[in-house]
Amino acid sequence: MKKSILGLLVILSMIAVACGGSSLEGEEVFITGALVGNDAAGFQENFDSFTEETGIIVSFQGSDNFEQEIQIQMESGDTPDIALFPQPGGVVDAAKRGYLVALEDVGVDLDEYKASFSEYIVGLGTVDGVAYGGAHAFNLKSIIWYQPAEFEARGYSVPETWDEMIALADQIVSEGMNPFCFGMESEGASGWLATDWMEDIMLRTGEGTVTYDKWVNHEIPFNDPVVKNAATLLSQIMHTEGYVVGGTDAIVSTYFGNAQDPMFSKDANGNPGCFMHRQASFITSFWPEEAIAGAGTETTVFPFPAMDDGLPKAALGGGDMFAVFTEGNEAVNAVVEYMLSPTFFEAAAQRPDNSRIYGHVEFDSSLYSKDITRVLADAITGALAENAFRFDASDLMPPEVGAGSFWKEMMNLAVEGPGYIDTALNNIENSWP
Amino acid sequence: MKKYSQQEKLFNFGISFLALGAFPLVWFLSQAILFRELTDLISRNMLVVIGLLVGSSFVFLLFSGMERLIKLAPRERRDSLEARMFAGPSLFMIGLFLFYPAIRTIYLSFKDRYGTSFVGLENYVWSFNDTEMLVTLRNQIIWLVFVVFFTLFFGLIVGWLTDRLNKGEAFFKSIVFMPMAISAVGASAIFKFIYEYRPPPLTQIGILNGIRVSAGENCYNNRVIDGSLKDYADSSCNRAIGWLQQRDLSNFQIGQNLESASWLDNVLVNLPLNTVLLLVIMIWAYTGFAAVVFSAGIKSIPTDIMEAGQIDGASELKIFVSIVVPYIKSTIIVVGTYMVITVLKAFDIVYVTTRGDLETNLLAVKMLDEFSKYRNIGRSSTVAVLIFICVIPIIIGNTYREKENSSI
Amino acid sequence: MNRNNQKWYDKPITKLILVAIALTWIFPIFGFLLSSFRPPEAIKRASWWESIYTGEYWRELTLQNYSEVFFTENLDRSFYNSLAITIPSTIIPITIAAFAAYAFAFMEFKGKNFLFMMVVASMIIPLQMSLVPLIQLFKSGIELGGITLIPALDINGTFVATWFAHTGFGLPLATFLLRDFMMGLPRSVIESAKIDGASNMNTFFKLVVPLSISGIAAFATFQFLWVYNDFLVANVFLGVYKPENLVVTSHMSQIVVGLFGEAWHLRLSGAVISMIVPLIVFFSLQRYFIRGLIGGAVKG
């Protein structure tokens, strides 16, 4: 009697184990990244449906000092399971130092991956033919925010070329106001906004995307004349008297998330603090609450002006890329699979404050909460198709430069003035490993 | 001297090794492994409770365990074993946790960015030629001079004056001491609020800019008067300034009016305002510490000496200068030394406010930056060694003083 | 001692200078504290002194900043973490340092003076210098010539790592101060105890420790405040990517980066909340603290 009951129990338990799909229930997976505030909340929300289905608990911790913290974490051996790098360059660097697990080794089908996110993007996180970086969300950077109502009221027309934009700026200054908002303080990352300006200019001068690629790969030195030209034009924006509201003080003291606040504030004469703000599409989640609702309508974008008719239109963008530290963990593999699926971004996309654009080609863009996001998403996919989309250069360069000297020298350039351009470029060139 | 047989010697050695070596190692390992395994196994709350209990009591186990083992040794050996048992853990940990890393750092300062190949004095040459490093060194000197001087100065004043009071001594001392209880991050947040900059036409919420912007006719910090908004947009009004970004005084009236004629004017115009604004935070925090220590020192001055001064009709100031200060001279030196060491290690304030940007950098921040931002192990170690070098003369001086005192 | 001089010196000018200094010292905290009770949009719209001037302040008063910070995710958990780190990190170094201080003050052993000089010298070593070597030590141990002196423990991310890191960093000052303090105790009492045949352990526990209690309390307060307020060591050795590993300081800095970029309203209340515990500890132990500092430093 006992034997058969025992046997029954054994068989039953084996069946239970075999059928128990929720063997991963309660497993925890940890993700870190540089997302903060609303973006971080949105990212976390993406996993709600996943947790419901699989029982795997995913927790995300974001930080403004992510770049430095992840270095220390890698050094100390105490790494999260997955890290969402704001720069593919960081992924490449970590991979080269042997800290990462190849995507194939966590169960990713590379062909499917490339088809879903485009080869260019996948290539950004590849080292020696092995893919380490998982694509995530993008943002479009070649845009300038403005308020059509303000333009109309004063008879300004939207500039389509650089010269038109400068002329408009001069006009605004002569009327006693400031044309540009510009703020690039960002804790350990201060200075990145100026690098964005330079990148947009690089894409539209010289030989366009060709010179750009050479610049990123260090096939031309950082103090090459084309780069210097870009820096000079950047300096024109930053340093010309009256161009930036608050002057160079504002540039280096204002947190980038608040840099556009003057546009939404009127002074005693009823004039807004500034009229144009060149900033990536994700900035909307940093706006004051009242302004967010008007994203795409009251406050919308025009494309970064062209500078050389001979060159094809190019688009600059950025995005994060996640990388995996933990191997052989089924829960982690499941999370990675989910993160590369077409439905991953649904929760975040529908948040009213969302401005990030998911990179999966099959993602249902009608889910974006704002029209403007959809428009920008289409712009990105269009540019990708024509190979006119380029990833933010400082995010692709080695971290010593892209997250180090490039940013720092931009801050110095802002306060020192145009005379500092050569020194800045030389310093950056010398710091290239 | 009792002669020990081979056997006894071996036995003695065994006990020493066991009590002073093997046992502590086991003690440490057991704790470490216990927690490493527990961390993932049990709930967080349980972990915290166990952590509190074990962490607080385990250390006593170390000493009682060692003592038990020592009792096994012959009586004559016990004293010297005990001495080593008492002092051992402290010396060992200091050696392992501080000296070993320090020596390793000195070693690494002669290597390249990856810490692999030898580059001799290259990093040191860099540290005295690189513009950023020179600025950092300049800042460190400025911090040393101002922070040490003013902390001692205000500390002495508060310590002396509170002693002269009938009532309220503890009250005033507490107020001045309070900033010590606040973390550097908290203190920096408080001062960041004072120095805050917002681009126009936004309201200035930091008091420095608030005052600056409101100075002048018809200049208001966005105040609503009679239903209409009055701001500071007019060109006759001062504009707000990014205080923590001022590398010199060129933005101020003073800076613009001075000709670089005299040496003093030159220095003034180039005064790195942002560095000064940051070191003020440290003065604010540490004056209380100095005041309390000085107060104690002053209280120990014998009354007859003080009375002699009064009888002679000397003024308060004279008494302070010619009696009090000389008497507590050694206390002043002790506090001064501590402040010098603290300033050389200063990190939090700069890291949390400006991250060392715009010429506010200090050595300790630069060291971490070289490590995690620029990934240059050689240079990072070199900067650390520089911090060392600065302090050594002071430590040597102090040790001589100790020797002098103890020989008296 | 000085009491009969009181009246002669208790001049109004003394009070005046002290009041001026006290006001200057408390002013920064004052503005900060006041602002923490203002709603976020008010903080952005009008400065705190303006709002007091116009009387708006009293109408604006709110606790919402505090509730927003307080009830956000698990601040209490971070608080427990902070305690779980701080308390052992105070007890362990003090115990070890007290034993060592006793040895330096009352025992004889080879190289005592030289070793003490080393202890003093180690006070300079900035903790940033030890961070990376310690991280690597905790992760992979030490090998010398193929012999594993300390095995690869991989304990980064546990409480133990932080306790020992904090202990290591706090020992030099602790040993130095306590030994200084013990040197100031009446030697005769200790000597006579030894003559009576008391063992070192007994003398230590029953005589020296009770006599040194204010010095110990002083240092304990100091260490407690330092460890509780610490940001760097907890970040590095306990790690911040697991939300359950956050301590109050790192948790605060994360919340505060928050919502709409600036979030001064969160930063204000967050900072005040983080200051409450240290201030309570400070005010209640103030007496011992001051007495202890006196004992230690003045003898020098």
mmCIF file of N, CA and C in Angstrom, chain A residues 174-249:
data_model
loop_
_atom_site.group_PDB
_atom_site.id
_atom_site.type_symbol
_atom_site.label_atom_id
_atom_site.label_comp_id
_atom_site.label_asym_id
_atom_site.label_seq_id
_atom_site.Cartn_x
_atom_site.Cartn_y
_atom_site.Cartn_z
ATOM 1 N N SER A 174 17.396 92.562 -31.984
ATOM 2 C CA SER A 174 17.199 93.987 -32.217
ATOM 3 C C SER A 174 15.877 94.460 -31.636
ATOM 4 N N GLU A 175 14.945 93.521 -31.435
ATOM 5 C CA GLU A 175 13.672 93.916 -30.833
ATOM 6 C C GLU A 175 13.713 93.800 -29.317
ATOM 7 N N GLY A 176 14.912 93.593 -28.781
ATOM 8 C CA GLY A 176 15.072 93.604 -27.330
ATOM 9 C C GLY A 176 14.768 92.295 -26.624
ATOM 10 N N MET A 177 14.728 91.214 -27.384
ATOM 11 C CA MET A 177 14.452 89.928 -26.729
ATOM 12 C C MET A 177 15.572 88.941 -27.033
ATOM 13 N N ASN A 178 15.443 87.728 -26.478
ATOM 14 C CA ASN A 178 16.453 86.711 -26.709
ATOM 15 C C ASN A 178 15.889 85.574 -27.555
ATOM 16 N N PRO A 179 16.576 85.198 -28.630
ATOM 17 C CA PRO A 179 16.051 84.141 -29.488
ATOM 18 C C PRO A 179 16.153 82.720 -28.929
ATOM 19 N N PHE A 180 17.285 82.402 -28.291
ATOM 20 C CA PHE A 180 17.517 80.995 -27.944
ATOM 21 C C PHE A 180 17.462 80.690 -26.460
ATOM 22 N N CYS A 181 16.964 79.490 -26.163
ATOM 23 C CA CYS A 181 17.108 78.926 -24.828
ATOM 24 C C CYS A 181 18.234 77.903 -24.927
ATOM 25 N N PHE A 182 19.077 77.868 -23.944
ATOM 26 C CA PHE A 182 20.209 76.946 -24.020
ATOM 27 C C PHE A 182 20.667 76.650 -22.604
ATOM 28 N N GLY A 183 20.494 75.444 -22.134
ATOM 29 C CA GLY A 183 20.942 75.104 -20.785
ATOM 30 C C GLY A 183 21.517 73.704 -20.788
ATOM 31 N N MET A 184 22.733 73.533 -20.303
ATOM 32 C CA MET A 184 23.307 72.199 -20.396
ATOM 33 C C MET A 184 23.895 71.640 -19.111
ATOM 34 N N GLU A 185 23.425 72.143 -17.965
ATOM 35 C CA GLU A 185 23.920 71.555 -16.725
ATOM 36 C C GLU A 185 23.250 70.203 -16.531
ATOM 37 N N SER A 186 24.024 69.228 -16.140
ATOM 38 C CA SER A 186 23.446 67.902 -15.973
ATOM 39 C C SER A 186 24.313 67.034 -15.085
ATOM 40 N N GLU A 187 24.650 67.541 -13.901
ATOM 41 C CA GLU A 187 25.486 66.792 -12.968
ATOM 42 C C GLU A 187 26.761 66.329 -13.665
ATOM 43 N N GLY A 188 26.998 65.028 -13.648
ATOM 44 C CA GLY A 188 28.239 64.512 -14.219
ATOM 45 C C GLY A 188 28.248 64.526 -15.738
ATOM 46 N N ALA A 189 27.093 64.840 -16.328
ATOM 47 C CA ALA A 189 27.010 64.809 -17.784
ATOM 48 C C ALA A 189 26.913 66.209 -18.380
ATOM 49 N N SER A 190 27.234 67.218 -17.584
ATOM 50 C CA SER A 190 27.075 68.595 -18.057
ATOM 51 C C SER A 190 27.849 68.840 -19.337
ATOM 52 N N GLY A 191 27.197 69.459 -20.274
ATOM 53 C CA GLY A 191 27.875 69.814 -21.513
ATOM 54 C C GLY A 191 27.382 69.061 -22.723
ATOM 55 N N TRP A 192 26.522 68.053 -22.527
ATOM 56 C CA TRP A 192 26.178 67.230 -23.687
ATOM 57 C C TRP A 192 25.341 67.971 -24.714
ATOM 58 N N LEU A 193 24.590 68.993 -24.277
ATOM 59 C CA LEU A 193 23.731 69.675 -25.250
ATOM 60 C C LEU A 193 24.541 70.360 -26.333
ATOM 61 N N ALA A 194 25.678 70.931 -25.932
ATOM 62 C CA ALA A 194 26.509 71.602 -26.944
ATOM 63 C C ALA A 194 27.049 70.579 -27.935
ATOM 64 N N THR A 195 27.320 69.371 -27.456
ATOM 65 C CA THR A 195 27.825 68.358 -28.378
ATOM 66 C C THR A 195 26.746 68.027 -29.413
ATOM 67 N N ASP A 196 25.477 68.060 -28.996
ATOM 68 C CA ASP A 196 24.385 67.808 -29.933
ATOM 69 C C ASP A 196 24.377 68.842 -31.050
ATOM 70 N N TRP A 197 24.521 70.116 -30.665
ATOM 71 C CA TRP A 197 24.564 71.182 -31.675
ATOM 72 C C TRP A 197 25.681 70.901 -32.679
ATOM 73 N N MET A 198 26.852 70.587 -32.155
ATOM 74 C CA MET A 198 27.992 70.341 -33.037
ATOM 75 C C MET A 198 27.704 69.174 -33.972
ATOM 76 N N GLU A 199 27.068 68.152 -33.432
ATOM 77 C CA GLU A 199 26.789 66.984 -34.271
ATOM 78 C C GLU A 199 25.821 67.313 -35.394
ATOM 79 N N ASP A 200 24.776 68.068 -35.063
ATOM 80 C CA ASP A 200 23.826 68.462 -36.103
ATOM 81 C C ASP A 200 24.527 69.261 -37.191
ATOM 82 N N ILE A 201 25.434 70.136 -36.760
ATOM 83 C CA ILE A 201 26.153 70.942 -37.746
ATOM 84 C C ILE A 201 27.078 70.061 -38.581
ATOM 85 N N MET A 202 27.748 69.124 -37.933
ATOM 86 C CA MET A 202 28.652 68.227 -38.659
ATOM 87 C C MET A 202 27.908 67.441 -39.736
ATOM 88 N N LEU A 203 26.665 67.060 -39.428
ATOM 89 C CA LEU A 203 25.898 66.286 -40.405
ATOM 90 C C LEU A 203 25.536 67.113 -41.622
ATOM 91 N N ARG A 204 25.580 68.422 -41.474
ATOM 92 C CA ARG A 204 25.110 69.281 -42.563
ATOM 93 C C ARG A 204 26.217 70.097 -43.191
ATOM 94 N N THR A 205 27.454 69.825 -42.786
ATOM 95 C CA THR A 205 28.572 70.548 -43.401
ATOM 96 C C THR A 205 29.597 69.533 -43.875
ATOM 97 N N GLY A 206 30.660 70.026 -44.474
ATOM 98 C CA GLY A 206 31.683 69.100 -44.960
ATOM 99 C C GLY A 206 31.074 68.133 -45.959
ATOM 100 N N GLU A 207 31.274 66.850 -45.737
ATOM 101 C CA GLU A 207 30.679 65.862 -46.632
ATOM 102 C C GLU A 207 29.520 65.146 -45.972
ATOM 103 N N GLY A 208 28.888 65.842 -45.028
ATOM 104 C CA GLY A 208 27.692 65.266 -44.428
ATOM 105 C C GLY A 208 27.967 63.987 -43.670
ATOM 106 N N THR A 209 27.176 62.952 -43.944
ATOM 107 C CA THR A 209 27.299 61.733 -43.163
ATOM 108 C C THR A 209 28.673 61.091 -43.310
ATOM 109 N N VAL A 210 29.323 61.331 -44.432
ATOM 110 C CA VAL A 210 30.647 60.716 -44.633
ATOM 111 C C VAL A 210 31.651 61.271 -43.624
ATOM 112 N N THR A 211 31.724 62.611 -43.538
ATOM 113 C CA THR A 211 32.654 63.213 -42.567
ATOM 114 C C THR A 211 32.238 62.845 -41.160
ATOM 115 N N TYR A 212 30.926 62.786 -40.949
ATOM 116 C CA TYR A 212 30.428 62.454 -39.620
ATOM 117 C C TYR A 212 30.953 61.105 -39.174
ATOM 118 N N ASP A 213 30.815 60.121 -40.043
ATOM 119 C CA ASP A 213 31.280 58.781 -39.678
ATOM 120 C C ASP A 213 32.779 58.781 -39.413
ATOM 121 N N LYS A 214 33.509 59.536 -40.239
ATOM 122 C CA LYS A 214 34.966 59.584 -40.036
ATOM 123 C C LYS A 214 35.289 60.202 -38.678
ATOM 124 N N TRP A 215 34.504 61.193 -38.344
ATOM 125 C CA TRP A 215 34.719 61.888 -37.072
ATOM 126 C C TRP A 215 34.506 60.931 -35.900
ATOM 127 N N VAL A 216 33.423 60.175 -35.962
ATOM 128 C CA VAL A 216 33.105 59.250 -34.888
ATOM 129 C C VAL A 216 34.164 58.168 -34.743
ATOM 130 N N ASN A 217 34.651 57.693 -35.873
ATOM 131 C CA ASN A 217 35.631 56.614 -35.820
ATOM 132 C C ASN A 217 37.063 57.092 -35.679
ATOM 133 N N HIS A 218 37.206 58.378 -35.503
ATOM 134 C CA HIS A 218 38.532 58.974 -35.323
ATOM 135 C C HIS A 218 39.397 58.805 -36.557
ATOM 136 N N GLU A 219 38.748 58.775 -37.723
ATOM 137 C CA GLU A 219 39.540 58.756 -38.954
ATOM 138 C C GLU A 219 39.977 60.162 -39.334
ATOM 139 N N ILE A 220 39.294 61.134 -38.793
ATOM 140 C CA ILE A 220 39.825 62.497 -38.867
ATOM 141 C C ILE A 220 40.031 62.959 -37.426
ATOM 142 N N PRO A 221 41.066 63.777 -37.196
ATOM 143 C CA PRO A 221 41.320 64.194 -35.814
ATOM 144 C C PRO A 221 40.248 65.161 -35.338
ATOM 145 N N PHE A 222 40.173 65.314 -34.048
ATOM 146 C CA PHE A 222 39.138 66.172 -33.492
ATOM 147 C C PHE A 222 39.384 67.641 -33.810
ATOM 148 N N ASN A 223 40.619 67.997 -34.144
ATOM 149 C CA ASN A 223 40.849 69.404 -34.468
ATOM 150 C C ASN A 223 40.934 69.633 -35.979
ATOM 151 N N ASP A 224 40.308 68.728 -36.718
ATOM 152 C CA ASP A 224 40.220 68.875 -38.169
ATOM 153 C C ASP A 224 39.429 70.140 -38.509
ATOM 154 N N PRO A 225 39.740 70.804 -39.630
ATOM 155 C CA PRO A 225 39.042 72.040 -39.994
ATOM 156 C C PRO A 225 37.522 71.918 -40.053
ATOM 157 N N VAL A 226 37.021 70.780 -40.484
ATOM 158 C CA VAL A 226 35.559 70.628 -40.544
ATOM 159 C C VAL A 226 34.966 70.695 -39.140
ATOM 160 N N VAL A 227 35.642 70.011 -38.204
ATOM 161 C CA VAL A 227 35.163 70.020 -36.823
ATOM 162 C C VAL A 227 35.290 71.422 -36.249
ATOM 163 N N LYS A 228 36.381 72.079 -36.589
ATOM 164 C CA LYS A 228 36.571 73.430 -36.065
ATOM 165 C C LYS A 228 35.482 74.364 -36.571
ATOM 166 N N ASN A 229 35.107 74.159 -37.814
ATOM 167 C CA ASN A 229 34.037 74.976 -38.366
ATOM 168 C C ASN A 229 32.751 74.780 -37.562
ATOM 169 N N ALA A 230 32.483 73.510 -37.235
ATOM 170 C CA ALA A 230 31.278 73.225 -36.452
ATOM 171 C C ALA A 230 31.343 73.912 -35.095
ATOM 172 N N ALA A 231 32.513 73.835 -34.482
ATOM 173 C CA ALA A 231 32.660 74.463 -33.168
ATOM 174 C C ALA A 231 32.490 75.975 -33.260
ATOM 175 N N THR A 232 32.990 76.546 -34.356
ATOM 176 C CA THR A 232 32.861 77.995 -34.525
ATOM 177 C C THR A 232 31.395 78.403 -34.659
ATOM 178 N N LEU A 233 30.646 77.606 -35.419
ATOM 179 C CA LEU A 233 29.234 77.935 -35.578
ATOM 180 C C LEU A 233 28.485 77.766 -34.256
ATOM 181 N N LEU A 234 28.859 76.732 -33.494
ATOM 182 C CA LEU A 234 28.255 76.550 -32.178
ATOM 183 C C LEU A 234 28.528 77.773 -31.315
ATOM 184 N N SER A 235 29.771 78.228 -31.380
ATOM 185 C CA SER A 235 30.151 79.387 -30.589
ATOM 186 C C SER A 235 29.354 80.614 -31.003
ATOM 187 N N GLN A 236 29.016 80.663 -32.296
ATOM 188 C CA GLN A 236 28.220 81.800 -32.756
ATOM 189 C C GLN A 236 26.892 81.830 -32.001
ATOM 190 N N ILE A 237 26.301 80.670 -31.808
ATOM 191 C CA ILE A 237 25.036 80.615 -31.096
ATOM 192 C C ILE A 237 25.228 80.932 -29.615
ATOM 193 N N MET A 238 26.261 80.312 -29.029
ATOM 194 C CA MET A 238 26.417 80.447 -27.577
ATOM 195 C C MET A 238 26.887 81.844 -27.175
ATOM 196 N N HIS A 239 27.760 82.422 -27.980
ATOM 197 C CA HIS A 239 28.464 83.610 -27.507
ATOM 198 C C HIS A 239 27.995 84.939 -28.073
ATOM 199 N N THR A 240 27.278 84.909 -29.178
ATOM 200 C CA THR A 240 26.851 86.202 -29.711
ATOM 201 C C THR A 240 25.971 86.899 -28.689
ATOM 202 N N GLU A 241 26.309 88.134 -28.433
ATOM 203 C CA GLU A 241 25.624 88.904 -27.397
ATOM 204 C C GLU A 241 24.120 88.891 -27.593
ATOM 205 N N GLY A 242 23.419 88.469 -26.573
ATOM 206 C CA GLY A 242 21.961 88.541 -26.623
ATOM 207 C C GLY A 242 21.272 87.334 -27.243
ATOM 208 N N TYR A 243 22.026 86.425 -27.833
ATOM 209 C CA TYR A 243 21.387 85.283 -28.486
ATOM 210 C C TYR A 243 20.710 84.358 -27.478
ATOM 211 N N VAL A 244 21.453 84.059 -26.388
ATOM 212 C CA VAL A 244 20.914 83.106 -25.425
ATOM 213 C C VAL A 244 20.361 83.856 -24.226
ATOM 214 N N VAL A 245 19.145 83.501 -23.799
ATOM 215 C CA VAL A 245 18.543 84.187 -22.657
ATOM 216 C C VAL A 245 19.345 83.861 -21.412
ATOM 217 N N GLY A 246 19.830 84.913 -20.748
ATOM 218 C CA GLY A 246 20.632 84.695 -19.553
ATOM 219 C C GLY A 246 22.114 84.576 -19.868
ATOM 220 N N GLY A 247 22.468 84.559 -21.139
ATOM 221 C CA GLY A 247 23.881 84.531 -21.508
ATOM 222 C C GLY A 247 24.574 83.229 -21.121
ATOM 223 N N THR A 248 25.897 83.284 -21.124
ATOM 224 C CA THR A 248 26.643 82.049 -20.866
ATOM 225 C C THR A 248 26.409 81.537 -19.449
ATOM 226 N N ASP A 249 26.053 82.409 -18.541
ATOM 227 C CA ASP A 249 25.709 81.954 -17.194
ATOM 228 C C ASP A 249 24.584 80.944 -17.250
#
